């Protein structure tokens, strides 16, 4: 088996793994599973490094590899946005609950 074929297979597997992790990260962020988001964020960063690592020294990366890394970064940005929105909603809910409790305390 030629080294080019092995490198191409490894690269394809790395790209597929990166795409899969990015999708799972988005789903976890939208579901509010913060522990899963943290775990997948780390896994995604490692997978992105693996994709970059499959580019042979002295060769320009394939467009497909660069697009996959870009898509992974977009997934991280979407996850961050989703988590920030959920945190904001939770803070608003806590503030409302606190105000309601204070209102009931005053009536006593």
mmCIF file of C-alpha atoms in Angstrom:
data_model
loop_
_atom_site.group_PDB
_atom_site.id
_atom_site.type_symbol
_atom_site.label_atom_id
_atom_site.label_comp_id
_atom_site.label_asym_id
_atom_site.label_seq_id
_atom_site.Cartn_x
_atom_site.Cartn_y
_atom_site.Cartn_z
ATOM 1 C CA UNK A 1 0.000 0.000 0.000
ATOM 2 C CA UNK A 2 1.497 3.317 -1.014
ATOM 3 C CA UNK A 3 2.136 6.027 1.556
ATOM 4 C CA UNK A 4 -0.015 8.443 -0.481
ATOM 5 C CA UNK A 5 -2.990 6.081 -0.249
ATOM 6 C CA UNK A 6 -2.513 5.603 3.503
ATOM 7 C CA UNK A 7 -2.197 9.360 3.992
ATOM 8 C CA UNK A 8 -5.358 9.963 1.937
ATOM 9 C CA UNK A 9 -7.289 7.343 3.965
ATOM 10 C CA UNK A 10 -6.064 8.825 7.234
ATOM 11 C CA UNK A 11 -6.971 12.305 6.061
ATOM 12 C CA UNK A 12 -10.466 11.203 5.020
ATOM 13 C CA UNK A 13 -11.020 9.541 8.395
ATOM 14 C CA UNK A 14 -9.819 12.671 10.189
ATOM 15 C CA UNK A 15 -12.179 14.853 8.147
ATOM 16 C CA UNK A 16 -15.123 12.540 8.819
ATOM 17 C CA UNK A 17 -14.362 12.459 12.555
ATOM 18 C CA UNK A 18 -14.051 16.248 12.676
ATOM 19 C CA UNK A 19 -17.407 16.689 10.969
ATOM 20 C CA UNK A 20 -19.098 14.180 13.273
ATOM 21 C CA UNK A 21 -17.767 15.830 16.432
ATOM 22 C CA UNK A 22 -18.780 19.289 15.191
ATOM 23 C CA UNK A 23 -22.356 18.081 14.658
ATOM 24 C CA UNK A 24 -22.492 16.475 18.107
ATOM 25 C CA UNK A 25 -21.114 19.675 19.665
ATOM 26 C CA UNK A 26 -23.869 21.763 18.089
ATOM 27 C CA UNK A 27 -26.540 19.325 19.297
ATOM 28 C CA UNK A 28 -25.136 19.281 22.837
ATOM 29 C CA UNK A 29 -24.953 23.077 22.950
ATOM 30 C CA UNK A 30 -28.539 23.423 21.740
ATOM 31 C CA UNK A 31 -29.665 20.878 24.331
ATOM 32 C CA UNK A 32 -27.871 22.766 27.109
ATOM 33 C CA UNK A 33 -25.663 19.795 28.018
ATOM 34 C CA UNK A 34 -22.732 21.861 29.285
ATOM 35 C CA UNK A 35 -20.619 18.915 30.451
ATOM 36 C CA UNK A 36 -20.992 17.313 27.027
ATOM 37 C CA UNK A 37 -20.187 20.647 25.334
ATOM 38 C CA UNK A 38 -16.937 20.933 27.288
ATOM 39 C CA UNK A 39 -15.965 17.353 26.477
ATOM 40 C CA UNK A 40 -16.818 17.677 22.791
ATOM 41 C CA UNK A 41 -15.075 21.052 22.530
ATOM 42 C CA UNK A 42 -11.846 19.417 23.681
ATOM 43 C CA UNK A 43 -12.397 16.450 21.372
ATOM 44 C CA UNK A 44 -13.109 18.761 18.435
ATOM 45 C CA UNK A 45 -9.931 20.744 18.985
ATOM 46 C CA UNK A 46 -7.909 17.513 19.057
ATOM 47 C CA UNK A 47 -9.609 16.321 15.869
ATOM 48 C CA UNK A 48 -8.829 19.633 14.159
ATOM 49 C CA UNK A 49 -5.175 19.185 15.070
ATOM 50 C CA UNK A 50 -5.298 15.667 13.621
ATOM 51 C CA UNK A 51 -6.663 17.041 10.348
ATOM 52 C CA UNK A 52 -3.916 19.629 10.186
ATOM 53 C CA UNK A 53 -1.402 16.938 11.149
ATOM 54 C CA UNK A 54 -2.302 14.793 8.145
ATOM 55 C CA UNK A 55 -1.074 17.484 5.759
ATOM 56 C CA UNK A 56 2.370 16.344 4.580
ATOM 57 C CA UNK A 57 5.262 18.648 5.309
ATOM 58 C CA UNK A 58 5.897 21.045 2.471
ATOM 59 C CA UNK A 59 2.495 20.516 0.848
ATOM 60 C CA UNK A 60 -0.404 22.925 0.872
ATOM 61 C CA UNK A 61 -3.457 21.547 2.678
ATOM 62 C CA UNK A 62 -6.350 20.352 0.567
ATOM 63 C CA UNK A 63 -9.289 22.698 0.272
ATOM 64 C CA UNK A 64 -11.452 19.991 1.848
ATOM 65 C CA UNK A 65 -9.210 19.911 4.915
ATOM 66 C CA UNK A 66 -9.308 23.670 5.335
ATOM 67 C CA UNK A 67 -13.080 23.748 4.877
ATOM 68 C CA UNK A 68 -13.499 21.072 7.544
ATOM 69 C CA UNK A 69 -11.391 23.009 10.018
ATOM 70 C CA UNK A 70 -13.378 26.175 9.184
ATOM 71 C CA UNK A 71 -16.649 24.290 9.739
ATOM 72 C CA UNK A 72 -15.354 22.992 13.064
ATOM 73 C CA UNK A 73 -14.557 26.532 14.165
ATOM 74 C CA UNK A 74 -18.054 27.601 13.145
ATOM 75 C CA UNK A 75 -19.464 24.783 15.282
ATOM 76 C CA UNK A 76 -17.475 26.056 18.248
ATOM 77 C CA UNK A 77 -18.758 29.593 17.655
ATOM 78 C CA UNK A 78 -22.355 28.329 17.448
ATOM 79 C CA UNK A 79 -21.899 26.334 20.637
ATOM 80 C CA UNK A 80 -20.509 29.385 22.431
ATOM 81 C CA UNK A 81 -23.439 31.504 21.252
ATOM 82 C CA UNK A 82 -25.940 28.878 22.333
ATOM 83 C CA UNK A 83 -24.362 28.468 25.770
ATOM 84 C CA UNK A 84 -24.222 32.249 26.280
ATOM 85 C CA UNK A 85 -27.896 32.558 25.354
ATOM 86 C CA UNK A 86 -28.834 29.758 27.741
ATOM 87 C CA UNK A 87 -26.812 31.366 30.529
ATOM 88 C CA UNK A 88 -28.531 34.699 29.894
ATOM 89 C CA UNK A 89 -31.965 33.042 29.987
ATOM 90 C CA UNK A 90 -31.075 31.215 33.195
ATOM 91 C CA UNK A 91 -29.854 34.422 34.825
ATOM 92 C CA UNK A 92 -33.085 36.176 33.805
ATOM 93 C CA UNK A 93 -35.126 33.304 35.255
ATOM 94 C CA UNK A 94 -33.154 33.425 38.530
ATOM 95 C CA UNK A 95 -33.598 37.205 38.754
ATOM 96 C CA UNK A 96 -37.353 36.878 38.218
ATOM 97 C CA UNK A 97 -37.565 34.178 40.861
ATOM 98 C CA UNK A 98 -35.582 36.329 43.305
ATOM 99 C CA UNK A 99 -37.891 39.311 42.699
ATOM 100 C CA UNK A 100 -40.956 37.131 43.205
ATOM 101 C CA UNK A 101 -39.603 35.816 46.494
ATOM 102 C CA UNK A 102 -38.861 39.366 47.645
ATOM 103 C CA UNK A 103 -42.375 40.445 46.722
ATOM 104 C CA UNK A 104 -43.870 37.630 48.795
ATOM 105 C CA UNK A 105 -41.549 38.449 51.738
ATOM 106 C CA UNK A 106 -42.785 42.037 51.777
ATOM 107 C CA UNK A 107 -46.413 40.927 52.059
ATOM 108 C CA UNK A 108 -45.699 38.941 55.235
#
